[in-house]
Coordinates of C-alpha atoms in Angstrom, one line a residue:
Chain A
X1 CA -11.8 -11.6 -0.2
X2 CA -13.0 -11.0 -3.5
X3 CA -15.5 -13.6 -4.9
X4 CA -15.4 -12.6 -8.6
X5 CA -16.1 -16.3 -9.9
X6 CA -18.9 -16.6 -7.5
X7 CA -20.6 -13.2 -8.3
X8 CA -19.7 -13.6 -12.1
X9 CA -21.3 -16.9 -11.9
X10 CA -24.4 -15.8 -10.2
X11 CA -25.0 -13.0 -13.1
X12 CA -24.3 -15.7 -15.6
X13 CA -26.8 -18.1 -14.2
X14 CA -29.6 -15.2 -13.6
X15 CA -29.2 -14.5 -17.2
X16 CA -28.8 -18.0 -18.6
X17 CA -30.7 -17.3 -21.9
X18 CA -28.4 -14.5 -23.0
X19 CA -25.5 -16.6 -21.7
X20 CA -26.5 -19.7 -23.5
X21 CA -27.0 -17.7 -26.9
X22 CA -23.4 -16.2 -26.2
X23 CA -21.8 -19.6 -25.4
X24 CA -23.7 -21.1 -28.5
X25 CA -22.5 -18.4 -30.9
X26 CA -18.9 -18.4 -29.9
X27 CA -18.9 -22.1 -29.8
X28 CA -20.2 -22.4 -33.4
X29 CA -17.8 -19.8 -34.6
X30 CA -15.0 -21.7 -33.0
X31 CA -16.2 -25.1 -34.0
X32 CA -16.8 -24.6 -37.7
X33 CA -13.1 -24.2 -38.7
X34 CA -11.7 -27.0 -36.5
X35 CA -14.7 -29.3 -37.8
X36 CA -13.8 -28.6 -41.4
X37 CA -10.3 -29.1 -40.8
X38 CA -11.2 -32.8 -39.2
X39 CA -13.5 -33.6 -41.8
X40 CA -11.2 -32.8 -44.5
X41 CA -8.4 -34.7 -42.9
X42 CA -10.2 -37.6 -42.3
X43 CA -11.8 -37.4 -46.1
X44 CA -8.2 -37.0 -47.4
X45 CA -6.9 -40.1 -45.3
X46 CA -9.9 -42.2 -46.5
X47 CA -9.9 -41.4 -49.9
X48 CA -5.9 -41.4 -50.4
X49 CA -5.3 -44.4 -48.3
X50 CA -7.4 -46.6 -50.5
X51 CA -6.5 -44.8 -53.9
X52 CA -3.0 -45.3 -53.3
X53 CA -3.2 -48.8 -52.5
X54 CA -5.1 -49.4 -55.8
X55 CA -2.5 -48.8 -58.5
X56 CA -4.7 -49.0 -61.9
X57 CA -8.2 -49.4 -62.5
X58 CA -10.1 -50.3 -65.6
X59 CA -13.5 -49.3 -66.6
X60 CA -15.7 -48.4 -69.1
X61 CA -15.0 -44.5 -70.7
X62 CA -16.9 -41.8 -68.9
X63 CA -16.3 -40.2 -65.7
X64 CA -13.4 -41.4 -64.2
X65 CA -14.3 -40.0 -60.6
X66 CA -17.5 -42.1 -60.9
X67 CA -15.5 -45.2 -61.7
X68 CA -13.1 -44.8 -58.8
X69 CA -15.7 -43.9 -56.4
X70 CA -17.5 -47.0 -57.3
X71 CA -14.9 -49.4 -57.5
X72 CA -12.9 -48.4 -54.4
X73 CA -15.7 -47.0 -52.2
X74 CA -18.7 -48.8 -53.5
X75 CA -20.4 -45.6 -53.8
X76 CA -23.9 -45.3 -55.5
X77 CA -22.5 -43.7 -58.7
X78 CA -23.0 -46.5 -61.5
X79 CA -20.2 -46.4 -64.2
X80 CA -21.1 -48.1 -67.6
X81 CA -20.4 -51.7 -67.5
X82 CA -17.5 -53.4 -69.3
X83 CA -17.6 -57.3 -70.4
X84 CA -15.4 -60.3 -69.0
X85 CA -13.4 -59.8 -72.4
X86 CA -11.5 -57.1 -70.5
X87 CA -10.4 -59.4 -67.8
X88 CA -9.1 -61.6 -70.5
X89 CA -7.2 -58.6 -72.2
X90 CA -5.3 -57.7 -69.1
X91 CA -4.7 -61.4 -68.5
X92 CA -3.3 -62.0 -71.9
X93 CA -0.9 -59.0 -71.7
X94 CA 1.1 -60.5 -68.9
X95 CA 1.4 -56.9 -67.6
X96 CA -0.9 -57.0 -64.8
X97 CA -3.0 -59.2 -62.5
X98 CA -6.8 -58.5 -63.0
X99 CA -9.1 -58.7 -60.1
X100 CA -12.7 -58.0 -61.5
X101 CA -15.4 -56.2 -59.6
X102 CA -19.2 -56.2 -60.2
X103 CA -20.6 -53.7 -57.7
X104 CA -24.3 -53.2 -58.9
X105 CA -26.5 -54.7 -56.2
X106 CA -27.3 -54.2 -52.7
X107 CA -28.5 -56.1 -49.6
X108 CA -30.3 -53.7 -47.6
X109 CA -28.0 -50.9 -47.6
X110 CA -24.7 -52.7 -47.9
X111 CA -23.2 -53.1 -51.3
X112 CA -22.7 -56.6 -52.7
X113 CA -19.2 -56.9 -54.6
X114 CA -18.9 -59.7 -56.9
X115 CA -15.2 -60.4 -57.0
X116 CA -12.7 -63.1 -57.0
X117 CA -10.8 -64.5 -53.9
X118 CA -7.7 -62.6 -55.4
X119 CA -9.5 -59.4 -53.9
X120 CA -8.9 -60.4 -50.1
X121 CA -5.3 -61.2 -50.8
X122 CA -4.7 -57.8 -52.8
X123 CA -6.4 -56.1 -50.0
X124 CA -4.7 -57.9 -47.2
X125 CA -8.0 -59.1 -45.6
X126 CA -8.2 -61.9 -43.3
X127 CA -11.4 -64.1 -42.7
X128 CA -11.4 -64.3 -38.8
X129 CA -14.6 -66.6 -38.9
X130 CA -15.3 -69.3 -41.3
X131 CA -13.9 -69.5 -45.0
X132 CA -14.2 -67.8 -48.0
X133 CA -17.0 -68.2 -50.6
X134 CA -16.5 -71.5 -52.4
X135 CA -19.6 -72.0 -54.5
X136 CA -22.4 -70.3 -56.0
X137 CA -24.9 -68.4 -53.4
X138 CA -22.2 -68.0 -50.7
X139 CA -20.8 -64.7 -49.3
X140 CA -18.2 -63.2 -46.9
X141 CA -19.4 -60.4 -45.4
X142 CA -17.6 -57.4 -43.5
X143 CA -17.0 -56.8 -40.0
X144 CA -19.6 -53.9 -39.8
X145 CA -22.3 -55.9 -41.7
X146 CA -21.9 -58.7 -39.4
X147 CA -22.2 -56.5 -36.3
X148 CA -24.7 -54.5 -37.5
X149 CA -27.3 -57.1 -38.8
X150 CA -26.2 -59.8 -36.0
X151 CA -24.9 -62.2 -38.8
X152 CA -22.7 -65.2 -38.2
X153 CA -21.2 -67.8 -40.4
X154 CA -24.5 -70.0 -41.4
X155 CA -26.5 -67.3 -41.4
X156 CA -27.9 -65.9 -44.6
X157 CA -28.5 -62.3 -46.1
X158 CA -31.0 -61.5 -49.2
X159 CA -30.2 -59.5 -52.0
X160 CA -32.3 -56.3 -52.5
X161 CA -34.6 -55.8 -55.6
X162 CA -32.9 -53.1 -57.6
X163 CA -36.4 -51.6 -58.4
X164 CA -39.3 -52.5 -56.3
X165 CA -41.8 -51.5 -59.1
X166 CA -40.0 -53.9 -61.8
X167 CA -42.4 -56.6 -62.0
X168 CA -40.2 -58.5 -64.4
X169 CA -37.1 -58.3 -62.0
X170 CA -35.3 -61.2 -60.7
X171 CA -35.9 -62.7 -57.3
X172 CA -34.1 -61.7 -54.3
X173 CA -31.1 -64.4 -53.7
X174 CA -30.7 -65.7 -50.5
X175 CA -27.1 -65.8 -49.9
X176 CA -25.5 -68.0 -47.3
X177 CA -22.6 -66.4 -45.1
X178 CA -19.5 -68.5 -44.9
X179 CA -17.1 -66.1 -43.5
X180 CA -16.6 -63.0 -41.7
X181 CA -13.7 -60.5 -42.6
X182 CA -11.5 -59.0 -39.9
X183 CA -12.1 -55.5 -39.1
X184 CA -10.3 -53.2 -41.7
X185 CA -11.7 -49.7 -40.9
X186 CA -12.4 -49.3 -44.6
X187 CA -15.4 -49.6 -46.7
X188 CA -14.6 -53.1 -47.1
X189 CA -16.2 -53.5 -43.3
X190 CA -19.7 -52.4 -44.9
X191 CA -19.6 -54.7 -48.0
X192 CA -21.1 -58.2 -48.7
X193 CA -18.5 -60.1 -50.9
X194 CA -19.7 -62.8 -53.5
X195 CA -18.2 -64.7 -56.3
X196 CA -18.7 -62.8 -59.5
X197 CA -21.0 -65.5 -60.8
X198 CA -23.6 -65.1 -57.6
X199 CA -23.8 -61.3 -58.9
X200 CA -24.6 -62.7 -62.2
X201 CA -27.3 -65.0 -60.6
X202 CA -28.6 -62.0 -58.5
X203 CA -28.9 -60.1 -62.0
X204 CA -30.8 -62.8 -63.7
X205 CA -28.0 -64.2 -66.3
X206 CA -27.9 -67.4 -64.4
X207 CA -30.9 -69.1 -62.6
X208 CA -31.8 -72.4 -61.2
X209 CA -35.2 -73.7 -61.4
X210 CA -36.8 -77.5 -61.2
X211 CA -36.0 -79.9 -63.8
X212 CA -38.2 -79.2 -66.6
X213 CA -37.9 -83.0 -68.0
X214 CA -39.3 -83.9 -64.6
X215 CA -42.6 -81.4 -64.8
X216 CA -45.8 -83.5 -64.3
X217 CA -48.1 -81.0 -64.6
X218 CA -48.6 -80.5 -68.4
X219 CA -50.1 -77.2 -68.4
X220 CA -46.5 -76.1 -67.5
X221 CA -45.3 -77.4 -70.6
X222 CA -45.7 -75.1 -73.6
X223 CA -43.8 -76.9 -76.1
X224 CA -41.7 -79.8 -76.2
X225 CA -39.4 -81.1 -79.0
X226 CA -36.0 -83.3 -79.1
X227 CA -33.9 -80.4 -78.5
X228 CA -35.5 -78.1 -76.2
X229 CA -38.6 -77.6 -73.7
X230 CA -40.4 -74.5 -73.4
X231 CA -42.1 -74.1 -70.0
X232 CA -44.4 -71.4 -68.6
X233 CA -43.5 -69.2 -66.0
X234 CA -45.2 -71.2 -63.1
X235 CA -42.3 -73.4 -62.9
X236 CA -40.4 -73.0 -59.4
X237 CA -37.3 -70.7 -59.5
X238 CA -34.9 -71.1 -56.9
X239 CA -34.3 -68.1 -54.7
X240 CA -31.6 -70.0 -52.5
X241 CA -28.6 -72.0 -53.8
X242 CA -27.6 -75.2 -51.8
X243 CA -26.1 -78.2 -52.6
X244 CA -29.5 -79.7 -53.7
X245 CA -30.3 -77.5 -56.3
X246 CA -26.6 -76.3 -57.0
X247 CA -26.7 -78.8 -60.1
X248 CA -29.9 -76.8 -61.5
X249 CA -28.2 -73.3 -61.6
X250 CA -27.1 -72.4 -65.1
X251 CA -26.1 -69.4 -67.2
X252 CA -27.4 -68.5 -70.5
X253 CA -25.5 -66.6 -73.4
X254 CA -21.9 -65.9 -73.9
X255 CA -20.0 -65.5 -70.4
X256 CA -17.4 -63.4 -72.0
X257 CA -19.7 -60.6 -72.4
X258 CA -21.1 -60.9 -69.0
X259 CA -20.7 -57.4 -67.1
X260 CA -18.3 -55.9 -64.9
X261 CA -18.0 -52.3 -63.6
X262 CA -14.2 -52.3 -63.1
X263 CA -11.1 -54.2 -63.1
X264 CA -8.5 -53.6 -60.4
X265 CA -5.0 -54.3 -62.3
X266 CA -2.2 -55.0 -60.3
X267 CA 1.1 -54.6 -62.6
X268 CA 4.2 -56.5 -62.1
X269 CA 6.2 -53.3 -61.7
X270 CA 6.0 -49.7 -62.8
X271 CA 7.2 -50.4 -66.3
X272 CA 4.3 -52.8 -66.8
X273 CA 2.0 -50.1 -65.7
X274 CA 3.3 -47.5 -68.2
X275 CA 3.2 -49.9 -70.9
X276 CA -0.4 -51.2 -70.0
X277 CA -1.6 -47.3 -69.7
X278 CA 0.0 -46.7 -73.0
X279 CA -1.9 -49.5 -74.6
X280 CA -5.1 -48.2 -73.6
X281 CA -4.2 -44.7 -74.5
X282 CA -3.3 -45.5 -78.1
X283 CA -6.1 -48.1 -78.8
X284 CA -9.5 -47.0 -80.0
X285 CA -11.5 -48.6 -77.2
X286 CA -14.7 -48.1 -75.1
X287 CA -12.6 -48.7 -71.9
X288 CA -10.3 -46.4 -69.7
X289 CA -7.5 -47.0 -67.6
X290 CA -6.9 -44.5 -64.7
X291 CA -4.3 -44.2 -61.6
X292 CA -7.0 -43.8 -58.8
X293 CA -4.3 -41.9 -56.8
X294 CA -4.3 -39.1 -59.5
X295 CA -8.0 -39.2 -59.8
X296 CA -8.2 -38.7 -55.9
X297 CA -5.7 -36.2 -55.9
X298 CA -7.6 -34.1 -58.4
X299 CA -10.8 -34.3 -56.4
X300 CA -9.0 -33.4 -53.2
X301 CA -7.6 -30.6 -55.0
X302 CA -11.1 -29.2 -55.7
X303 CA -12.2 -30.0 -52.0
X304 CA -9.3 -28.0 -50.9
X305 CA -10.0 -25.1 -53.1
X306 CA -13.6 -25.2 -51.7
X307 CA -12.1 -25.6 -48.4
X308 CA -10.1 -22.2 -48.8
X309 CA -13.3 -20.5 -50.1
X310 CA -15.1 -21.9 -46.8
X311 CA -12.3 -20.7 -44.7
X312 CA -12.5 -17.4 -46.1
X313 CA -16.4 -17.5 -45.3
X314 CA -15.7 -18.7 -41.7
X315 CA -13.1 -15.9 -41.2
X316 CA -16.0 -13.3 -42.4
X317 CA -18.4 -14.9 -40.3
X318 CA -16.1 -15.1 -37.3
X319 CA -15.0 -11.4 -37.4
X320 CA -18.7 -10.4 -37.8
X321 CA -19.4 -12.8 -34.8
X322 CA -16.6 -11.1 -32.8
X323 CA -17.8 -7.8 -33.6
X324 CA -21.3 -8.8 -32.4
X325 CA -20.4 -10.4 -29.4
X326 CA -18.3 -7.0 -28.9
X327 CA -21.4 -5.1 -29.5
X328 CA -23.4 -7.2 -26.8
X329 CA -20.9 -7.2 -24.2
X330 CA -20.5 -3.3 -24.7
X331 CA -24.2 -2.8 -24.9
X332 CA -24.7 -5.1 -21.7
X333 CA -22.2 -3.0 -19.7
X334 CA -24.0 0.1 -20.8
X335 CA -27.1 -1.5 -19.4
X336 CA -25.4 -2.4 -16.3
X337 CA -23.9 1.1 -15.6
X338 CA -26.3 1.4 -12.7
X339 CA -25.4 -1.9 -11.1
X340 CA -21.5 -1.0 -11.8
X341 CA -21.8 2.4 -9.9
X342 CA -23.7 0.6 -7.1
X343 CA -20.7 -1.4 -6.6
X344 CA -18.1 1.4 -6.6
X345 CA -20.6 3.4 -4.3
X346 CA -20.3 0.4 -2.0
X347 CA -16.5 0.8 -2.1
X348 CA -15.5 -1.7 -4.8
X349 CA -12.4 -0.5 -6.7
X350 CA -12.4 -0.1 -10.4
X351 CA -10.0 -2.9 -10.9
X352 CA -12.2 -5.2 -9.1
X353 CA -15.0 -4.1 -11.4
X354 CA -12.8 -5.2 -14.3
X355 CA -12.0 -8.5 -12.6
X356 CA -15.6 -9.3 -12.2
X357 CA -16.4 -8.6 -15.7
X358 CA -13.3 -10.4 -16.9
X359 CA -14.5 -13.5 -14.8
X360 CA -17.8 -13.3 -16.7
X361 CA -16.0 -13.5 -20.0
X362 CA -13.8 -16.1 -18.9
X363 CA -16.4 -18.3 -17.6
X364 CA -18.6 -17.7 -21.0
X365 CA -15.1 -18.3 -22.9
X366 CA -14.7 -21.7 -20.9
X367 CA -18.2 -22.9 -21.5
X368 CA -17.8 -22.1 -25.1
X369 CA -14.5 -24.1 -25.3
X370 CA -15.8 -26.8 -23.3
X371 CA -18.9 -26.9 -25.8
X372 CA -16.6 -26.7 -28.8
X373 CA -14.2 -29.3 -27.4
X374 CA -17.0 -31.7 -26.8
X375 CA -18.8 -31.1 -30.0
X376 CA -15.0 -31.8 -31.6
X377 CA -14.8 -35.1 -29.8
X378 CA -18.0 -36.4 -30.8
X379 CA -17.1 -35.1 -34.5
X380 CA -13.7 -37.1 -34.2
X381 CA -15.5 -40.3 -32.9
X382 CA -18.0 -40.3 -35.9
X383 CA -15.8 -38.6 -38.4
X384 CA -15.3 -41.7 -40.3
X385 CA -19.0 -42.4 -40.7
X386 CA -19.7 -38.8 -41.6
X387 CA -16.9 -38.6 -44.1
X388 CA -18.2 -41.9 -45.7
X389 CA -21.8 -40.4 -46.0
X390 CA -20.8 -36.8 -47.0
X391 CA -17.9 -37.4 -49.5
X392 CA -17.8 -41.1 -50.5
X393 CA -21.2 -43.0 -50.5
Chain B
X1 CA -16.4 12.7 15.0
X2 CA -17.2 14.2 11.5
X3 CA -16.0 17.4 10.8
X4 CA -17.1 19.4 7.6
X5 CA -15.1 22.9 7.0
X6 CA -15.5 25.5 4.4
X7 CA -17.2 23.0 2.2
X8 CA -17.8 24.1 -1.5
X9 CA -19.5 22.0 -4.2
X10 CA -21.2 23.2 -7.4
X11 CA -22.4 21.2 -10.7
X12 CA -24.6 20.8 -13.5
X13 CA -26.2 23.2 -16.0
X14 CA -28.8 24.5 -13.3
X15 CA -26.1 25.8 -11.2
X16 CA -26.5 23.4 -8.2
X17 CA -24.3 24.8 -5.4
X18 CA -23.9 23.6 -2.1
X19 CA -22.0 25.1 0.7
X20 CA -21.5 24.3 4.1
X21 CA -19.1 26.6 6.0
X22 CA -18.9 24.3 9.1
X23 CA -20.9 21.1 10.3
X24 CA -19.7 18.9 13.1
X25 CA -21.2 15.6 14.0
X26 CA -20.1 13.7 17.2
X27 CA -19.5 10.1 17.4
X28 CA -22.7 7.8 17.7
X29 CA -24.8 10.9 17.3
X30 CA -28.1 10.4 15.6
X31 CA -28.7 13.0 12.9
X32 CA -31.5 13.7 10.6
X33 CA -31.1 15.8 7.9
X34 CA -34.4 17.5 6.2
X35 CA -34.8 20.1 3.6
X36 CA -36.5 20.4 0.3
X37 CA -35.7 18.1 -3.0
X38 CA -32.7 19.2 -4.3
X39 CA -31.3 20.9 -1.6
X40 CA -28.4 18.6 -1.6
X41 CA -29.2 16.3 1.3
X42 CA -28.2 13.1 -0.8
X43 CA -25.0 14.9 -2.2
X44 CA -24.0 15.6 1.4
X45 CA -24.1 11.6 2.2
X46 CA -22.0 11.2 -0.8
X47 CA -19.5 13.6 0.0
X48 CA -19.3 12.3 3.6
X49 CA -18.8 8.7 2.4
X50 CA -16.3 9.9 -0.6
X51 CA -18.2 9.1 -3.5
X52 CA -17.9 12.6 -4.7
X53 CA -15.4 15.1 -3.9
X54 CA -16.0 18.8 -3.0
X55 CA -14.2 21.3 -5.1
X56 CA -13.1 23.2 -1.9
X57 CA -13.0 22.5 1.9
X58 CA -12.2 19.7 4.2
X59 CA -14.3 16.6 5.1
X60 CA -12.6 15.0 8.2
X61 CA -13.8 11.7 9.9
X62 CA -12.1 10.7 13.1
X63 CA -9.0 12.5 12.0
X64 CA -8.9 11.4 8.4
X65 CA -9.3 13.9 5.7
X66 CA -11.7 11.9 3.4
X67 CA -11.3 14.2 0.3
X68 CA -7.6 14.0 0.3
X69 CA -7.6 10.3 0.4
X70 CA -6.7 8.7 -2.7
X71 CA -9.3 7.0 -4.7
X72 CA -8.4 3.3 -3.4
X73 CA -7.7 4.5 0.1
X74 CA -11.4 6.2 0.0
X75 CA -13.1 3.0 -1.2
X76 CA -11.3 1.0 1.4
X77 CA -12.2 3.4 4.1
X78 CA -15.9 3.6 2.7
X79 CA -16.4 -0.4 2.6
X80 CA -14.8 -0.9 5.8
X81 CA -16.4 2.2 7.8
X82 CA -19.4 3.4 6.0
X83 CA -22.9 1.7 5.5
X84 CA -24.8 3.3 2.8
X85 CA -28.3 2.8 2.5
X86 CA -29.2 4.2 -1.1
X87 CA -32.6 5.9 -1.7
X88 CA -33.6 3.4 -4.5
X89 CA -31.9 0.4 -2.4
X90 CA -29.2 -0.4 -5.4
X91 CA -29.9 -4.1 -4.7
X92 CA -28.4 -6.4 -7.8
X93 CA -31.2 -8.4 -9.1
X94 CA -29.1 -11.3 -10.1
X95 CA -28.2 -12.0 -6.6
X96 CA -30.3 -13.4 -4.0
X97 CA -31.2 -11.6 -0.7
X98 CA -28.3 -13.3 1.2
X99 CA -25.7 -12.7 -1.4
X100 CA -27.0 -9.1 -1.6
X101 CA -26.6 -8.6 2.0
X102 CA -22.9 -10.2 1.8
X103 CA -22.1 -8.5 -1.3
X104 CA -19.8 -6.0 0.1
X105 CA -17.5 -8.7 1.7
X106 CA -17.2 -10.1 -1.9
X107 CA -15.9 -6.9 -3.7
X108 CA -13.1 -6.1 -1.5
X109 CA -9.9 -7.6 -0.1
X110 CA -10.2 -5.8 3.3
X111 CA -13.4 -7.7 4.4
X112 CA -13.9 -11.5 4.4
X113 CA -16.9 -13.7 5.2
X114 CA -16.7 -16.0 8.2
X115 CA -19.4 -17.6 10.3
X116 CA -19.7 -14.8 12.5
X117 CA -20.3 -12.6 9.4
X118 CA -23.1 -15.1 8.4
X119 CA -24.5 -15.3 11.8
X120 CA -24.8 -11.5 11.9
X121 CA -26.4 -11.4 8.4
X122 CA -28.9 -13.8 9.7
X123 CA -29.6 -11.9 13.0
X124 CA -29.9 -8.7 11.0
X125 CA -32.4 -10.3 8.5
X126 CA -34.2 -11.7 11.7
X127 CA -34.5 -8.1 12.9
X128 CA -35.8 -6.6 9.6
X129 CA -38.1 -9.4 9.3
X130 CA -36.7 -11.0 5.8
X131 CA -35.1 -14.2 7.1
X132 CA -37.4 -16.4 5.3
X133 CA -36.6 -14.4 2.2
X134 CA -32.9 -14.9 2.2
X135 CA -32.9 -17.1 -0.7
X136 CA -35.3 -15.1 -3.0
X137 CA -34.2 -13.0 -5.8
X138 CA -34.7 -9.2 -5.2
X139 CA -37.2 -9.1 -8.2
X140 CA -39.7 -11.3 -6.0
X141 CA -39.6 -8.7 -3.1
X142 CA -42.0 -5.8 -2.2
X143 CA -40.4 -2.4 -2.0
X144 CA -40.4 -2.6 1.8
X145 CA -38.7 -6.0 1.9
X146 CA -35.9 -4.4 -0.4
X147 CA -35.6 -1.4 1.8
X148 CA -34.9 -3.9 4.4
X149 CA -32.5 -6.0 2.4
X150 CA -30.5 -2.8 1.7
X151 CA -30.5 -1.8 5.2
X152 CA -29.1 -5.0 6.4
X153 CA -26.4 -5.0 3.7
X154 CA -25.4 -1.4 5.2
X155 CA -25.2 -2.8 8.7
X156 CA -23.6 -6.1 8.1
X157 CA -20.0 -4.5 8.0
X158 CA -20.7 -3.0 11.5
X159 CA -19.8 0.5 10.1
X160 CA -18.8 3.3 12.3
X161 CA -21.2 5.6 10.5
X162 CA -24.3 4.7 8.8
X163 CA -25.6 7.0 6.1
X164 CA -29.2 6.5 5.2
X165 CA -31.0 8.2 2.6
X166 CA -34.7 8.0 2.7
X167 CA -34.3 4.5 4.7
X168 CA -38.0 4.5 5.8
X169 CA -39.4 6.1 2.6
X170 CA -41.1 2.9 1.4
X171 CA -42.5 1.5 4.6
X172 CA -45.8 1.7 6.0
X173 CA -46.1 3.2 9.3
X174 CA -45.6 0.3 11.6
X175 CA -42.6 -1.1 9.7
X176 CA -41.2 2.4 9.7
X177 CA -41.0 2.2 13.5
X178 CA -39.9 -1.2 13.6
X179 CA -37.1 -0.6 11.1
X180 CA -36.0 2.7 12.6
X181 CA -35.7 0.9 15.9
X182 CA -33.3 -1.9 14.4
X183 CA -31.3 1.0 12.8
X184 CA -31.1 2.8 16.1
X185 CA -30.3 -0.5 17.6
X186 CA -27.6 -1.5 15.5
X187 CA -26.2 2.0 15.7
X188 CA -26.2 1.8 19.4
X189 CA -24.7 -1.5 19.6
X190 CA -21.8 -0.5 17.1
X191 CA -21.4 3.0 18.8
X192 CA -22.0 4.2 15.3
X193 CA -23.0 7.6 14.0
X194 CA -26.0 7.6 12.1
X195 CA -27.0 10.3 9.6
X196 CA -30.4 9.8 8.2
X197 CA -32.1 12.0 5.4
X198 CA -35.7 11.8 5.9
X199 CA -38.8 13.7 5.0
X200 CA -40.9 11.7 7.9
X201 CA -41.5 14.5 10.2
X202 CA -42.9 12.3 12.8
X203 CA -39.8 10.4 13.2
X204 CA -37.4 13.6 13.9
X205 CA -38.2 13.6 17.6
X206 CA -36.3 10.2 17.9
X207 CA -33.0 11.7 16.6
X208 CA -30.7 13.6 18.7
X209 CA -30.3 16.5 16.4
X210 CA -32.0 17.6 13.2
X211 CA -30.2 19.6 10.6
X212 CA -32.5 21.6 8.1
X213 CA -31.0 22.1 4.8
X214 CA -32.4 25.9 4.6
X215 CA -29.9 27.1 7.1
X216 CA -26.9 26.6 4.6
X217 CA -28.3 29.4 2.8
X218 CA -26.7 31.3 5.2
X219 CA -23.3 31.1 7.0
X220 CA -22.4 29.7 10.2
X221 CA -21.7 26.9 12.5
X222 CA -24.1 24.1 13.0

C-alpha cells in the first residue's frame, strides 16, 4: 500500500507556513488574469448595455466622457450646465423626444436625478410599490436605495447639502417617497428620482416660506410697499413640501434658463438622429451632442489597451513566479535529500519518491486552485459593485 | 544464511577499501561487529541490505544473490526482509512517532497496514517504553526516544534480518540493557538474524559471535 497522499499531507501540514506562502503565491498569480478578465467583461457589459440603449445625449461642450458618465451612470463627474432652452430646442425640431436630466445633488451617497416621467418609460422601468412623483417634493427611489435605507412608500429621504461649510447654502429638502422602482440591475437601482422642479427647489431656485402678508412680528419686515414686501431671513423657510404648504412654493427668475446637466434625445429614427447631430455640429453653440455608444467604445478601447499592457505585466510576473516556485521546490528537494535517501534506504522505489513529491505538488496546486476559484466566485458575486466603484462612480 | 564471498569494495579519494574473502552468518545468529571508525562496519550493513553494491564478489541471503538483483527487486527484498536501524535514526520530522514506525508500510506495495500491524506497532512501542509518545513529533523526543522509535520502525515489519548500526549508542546503561533485551527478544520471536555494529564492549558477551573488522586486513574465512 502506498499512502502518497497521506504522507504528502503530513509533510504539507507540518510545513504549513511554507505551504501557505506557496499556495498564496500560486493562487494570486492564477487569480489576477482571471479577475481582470471578469472585471473588464463586467465593466464592458455595464457600460455598453446602458450606452447602447441611450441613442443621443446633449450637454454642455467639454469632456464628452464626463457628460456620458454623469448622465448615464450618475457618476461624480460634473459637466457644465445647459439650460431649459436646450429642451425647447430639441422639442421644436420635431426630430427627437427630449428627456431632461439634472444630476447635481445627492441624498446620502445616492444621486438625486431630476427628470420627467418619460425617463421611466424610456428605460422601461416599472414602479412596483406606490406611484410616480406627481408634485413638488415627491420622490421615486431605486430598489437598492429602498432596501439599504429600509425605505417604503410614505417614508422620506433628505437631500444632502452640497457643502457643509457653505453657510449661505440652501436647506436640505425632505422628500416624500411615493414609489419604489422594480430592481433593474443598473445604476437606477441606486438613485432617487424626482421632478426637475424639485431639484431646482433643492438648489434654491424655488422655495417656500410663510406668507409675508401674514407676518405679525414687525421686526421681520424690512420694507413694505404696494408692490413688494422685503423681509428679514428670520421668516420660516419650509424644508418639506406638503399639501398645506405647496401653494407657498414658488420660483424666481426665468424658468427657461434653469439649469440641466444633460438631455437624453430619443430620435424618431436614424435619419432624424443624423439630422439632429448635423445641426449641433454646424451651429456655433455651447452645446454638444454625442452618441454615448461611441464615447463608451472609445473608453473601452483605452481600457482594453491598458488590459493588454496589464496582461503582459501579469504574464511576466507569472513567469517570474513560476521560476521562483521552481526554485523553491528544487531548493526544498535539495534540503530534503537526507529524507529522500532515508526513504530509499528503507526500500522505497524511486518511482514512489516521485509519486510522493508529485502528491505534494498536486495538493498544493489543488489548494491554490480551490483558493483561486473561491476568490473568483466572491469576485463574481460582487463584480457589479466593484466595477461600479472602480470604473463608473 | 548470509554468505559473503570474495567481496571487494573501494571508493572515495581516501582510497577506502573493504575486502571480505569469506563471511558466513547463520540464520537466527546474533552477531556483533566491532572495529575502528572508518573500518567499513556500516558499509558492510549497507552491502548486506543492498543499499550499495560491491565491485566484486557475491552476497547471498537465503539462496538469493542480493547484489545481482535489479534495483526494484533489491528494494522490495529489503523492505520486506530487512530491518535497518540507522546510526543517526533517520526519522522523518514531519511524521509523528506512530507514522514513523509505520512508514515502511506506506512506501511500498508489498506491505500493507492492518489491525495486526497496528497492534504490533503498539506492542513494540510498549516494549521500548515510548507508547505514550506515539502522537509526538520526533523533534520533541530525546535522543534515546528517537533511537527507540527507530528500532520499532526496523522491527515492525518482522524482518528476517535486523541490521543495527550503533542501536544502543545513544542510550544510558539501564536503557541499553532494556533495549538490547527487546531487540534480542524480537529477533528470537521472528527467528531473525541480528547483525549489530557496536562500540559497547560490555554488551559483546550477549552476542553469539563477535566479528572484529581488524581481521579483514588479512585473508581467510570467518
